[in-house]
Coordinates of C-alpha atoms in Angstrom, one line a residue:
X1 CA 0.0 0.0 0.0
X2 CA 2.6 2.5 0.5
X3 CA 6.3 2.3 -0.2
X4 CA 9.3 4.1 0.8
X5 CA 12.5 4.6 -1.4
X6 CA 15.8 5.7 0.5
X7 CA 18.1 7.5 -1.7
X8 CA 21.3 10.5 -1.6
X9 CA 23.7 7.7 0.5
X10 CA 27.5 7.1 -0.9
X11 CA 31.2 7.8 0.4
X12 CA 31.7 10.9 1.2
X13 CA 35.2 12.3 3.0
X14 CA 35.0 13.8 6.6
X15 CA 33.7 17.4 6.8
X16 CA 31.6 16.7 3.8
X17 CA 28.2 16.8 3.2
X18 CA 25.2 14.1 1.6
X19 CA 21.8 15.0 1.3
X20 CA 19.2 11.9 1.9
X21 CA 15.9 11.8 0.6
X22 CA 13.3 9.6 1.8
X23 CA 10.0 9.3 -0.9
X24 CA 6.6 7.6 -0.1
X25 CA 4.3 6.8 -2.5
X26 CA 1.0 4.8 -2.6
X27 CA -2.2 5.4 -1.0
X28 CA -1.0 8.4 1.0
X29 CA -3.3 10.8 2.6
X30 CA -0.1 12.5 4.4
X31 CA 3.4 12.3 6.2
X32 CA 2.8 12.2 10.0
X33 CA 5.6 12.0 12.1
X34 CA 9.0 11.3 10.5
X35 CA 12.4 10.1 11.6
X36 CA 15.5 8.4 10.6
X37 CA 17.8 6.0 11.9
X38 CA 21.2 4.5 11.5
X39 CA 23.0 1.0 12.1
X40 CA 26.1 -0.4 12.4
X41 CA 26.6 -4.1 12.3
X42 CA 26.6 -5.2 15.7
X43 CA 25.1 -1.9 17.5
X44 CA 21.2 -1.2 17.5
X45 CA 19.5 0.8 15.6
X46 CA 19.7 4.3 17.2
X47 CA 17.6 7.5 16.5
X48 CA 19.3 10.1 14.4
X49 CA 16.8 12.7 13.6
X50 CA 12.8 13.0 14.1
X51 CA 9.9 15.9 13.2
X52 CA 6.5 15.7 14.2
X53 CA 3.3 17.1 12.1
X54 CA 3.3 19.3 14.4
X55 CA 6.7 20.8 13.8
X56 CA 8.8 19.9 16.6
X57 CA 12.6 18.2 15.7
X58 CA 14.5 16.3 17.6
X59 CA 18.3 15.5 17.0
X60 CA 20.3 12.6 19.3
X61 CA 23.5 14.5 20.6
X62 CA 26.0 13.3 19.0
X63 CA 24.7 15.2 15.8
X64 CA 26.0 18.6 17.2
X65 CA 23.7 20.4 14.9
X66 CA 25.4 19.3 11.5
X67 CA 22.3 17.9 10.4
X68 CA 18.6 19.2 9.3
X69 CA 15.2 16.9 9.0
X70 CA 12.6 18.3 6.7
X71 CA 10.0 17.2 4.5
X72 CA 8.2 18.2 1.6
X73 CA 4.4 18.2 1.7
X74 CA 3.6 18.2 -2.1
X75 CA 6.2 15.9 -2.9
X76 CA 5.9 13.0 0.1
X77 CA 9.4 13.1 0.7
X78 CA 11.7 13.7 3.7
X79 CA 15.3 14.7 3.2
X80 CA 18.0 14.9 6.1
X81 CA 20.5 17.1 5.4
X82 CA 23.5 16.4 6.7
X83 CA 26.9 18.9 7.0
X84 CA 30.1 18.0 8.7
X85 CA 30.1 14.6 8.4
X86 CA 32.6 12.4 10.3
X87 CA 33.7 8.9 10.3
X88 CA 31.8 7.5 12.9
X89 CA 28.4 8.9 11.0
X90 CA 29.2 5.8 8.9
X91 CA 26.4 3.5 9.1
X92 CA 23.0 2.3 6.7
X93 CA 20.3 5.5 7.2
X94 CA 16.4 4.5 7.8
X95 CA 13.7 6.7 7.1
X96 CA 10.7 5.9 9.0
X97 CA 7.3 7.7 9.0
X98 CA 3.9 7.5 10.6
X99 CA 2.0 7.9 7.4
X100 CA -2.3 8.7 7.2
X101 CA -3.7 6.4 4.6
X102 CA -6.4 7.6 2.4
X103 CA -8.6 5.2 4.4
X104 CA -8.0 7.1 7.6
X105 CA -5.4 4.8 9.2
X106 CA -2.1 5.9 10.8
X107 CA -0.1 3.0 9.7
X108 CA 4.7 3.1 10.3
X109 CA 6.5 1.9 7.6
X110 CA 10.3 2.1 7.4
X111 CA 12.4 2.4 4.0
X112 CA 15.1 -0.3 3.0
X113 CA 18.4 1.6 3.8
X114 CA 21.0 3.7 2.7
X115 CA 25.1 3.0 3.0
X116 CA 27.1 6.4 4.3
X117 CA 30.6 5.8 4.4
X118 CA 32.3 9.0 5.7
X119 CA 36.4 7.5 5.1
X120 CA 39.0 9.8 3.5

């Protein structure tokens, strides 16, 4: 019923920048709440970034404000923008969104991954 796409991940050298976009389509009335993850192998998945409909961000600490979460309403994507990037940022990026169905359900899906390798 709905799908998400992960896309913008690569190698990148430290104090760069990637740009990762997260698009939903299907039977989408809107983006709720929206947040993204990373993993390493062997750690748990651990929250990088998250908005609410409402507005309100949240970033875990270790981001140091080098990155931005934002969305796009007309397109049904979410980007995180993310500036400064240093080698232990290197892990596989998951969007995941509370998204409103057109039949009126709140329903989380999470997209498939993305690989950011921040190595010189």
């Amino acid at each position: 019923q709905v799908q998400l796409v992960e896309s913008g991940g690569g190698l990148v050298q430290p104090g760069g920048s990637l740009r990762l976009t997260c698009a939903a389509s299907g039977r989408i009335w809107s983006i709720q709440n929206m947040a993204w993850y990373r993993q390493v192998p062997g750690k748990d998945r651990e929250l990088v970034a998250s908005g609410t409909s409402g507005g309100t961000t949240y970033y875990a600490d270790s981001i140091d404000g080098r990155f931005t979460i934002s969305r796009e309403h007309g397109k049904n994507t979410v980007d995180l923008q993310m500036h400064s990037l240093r080698p232990e940022d290197t892990a596989v990026y998951f969007c995941n969104l509370d998204i409103r169905t057109v039949w009126n359900r709140v329903e989380n899906y999470w997209g498939q991954g993305t690989q950011v390798t921040v190595s010189s």
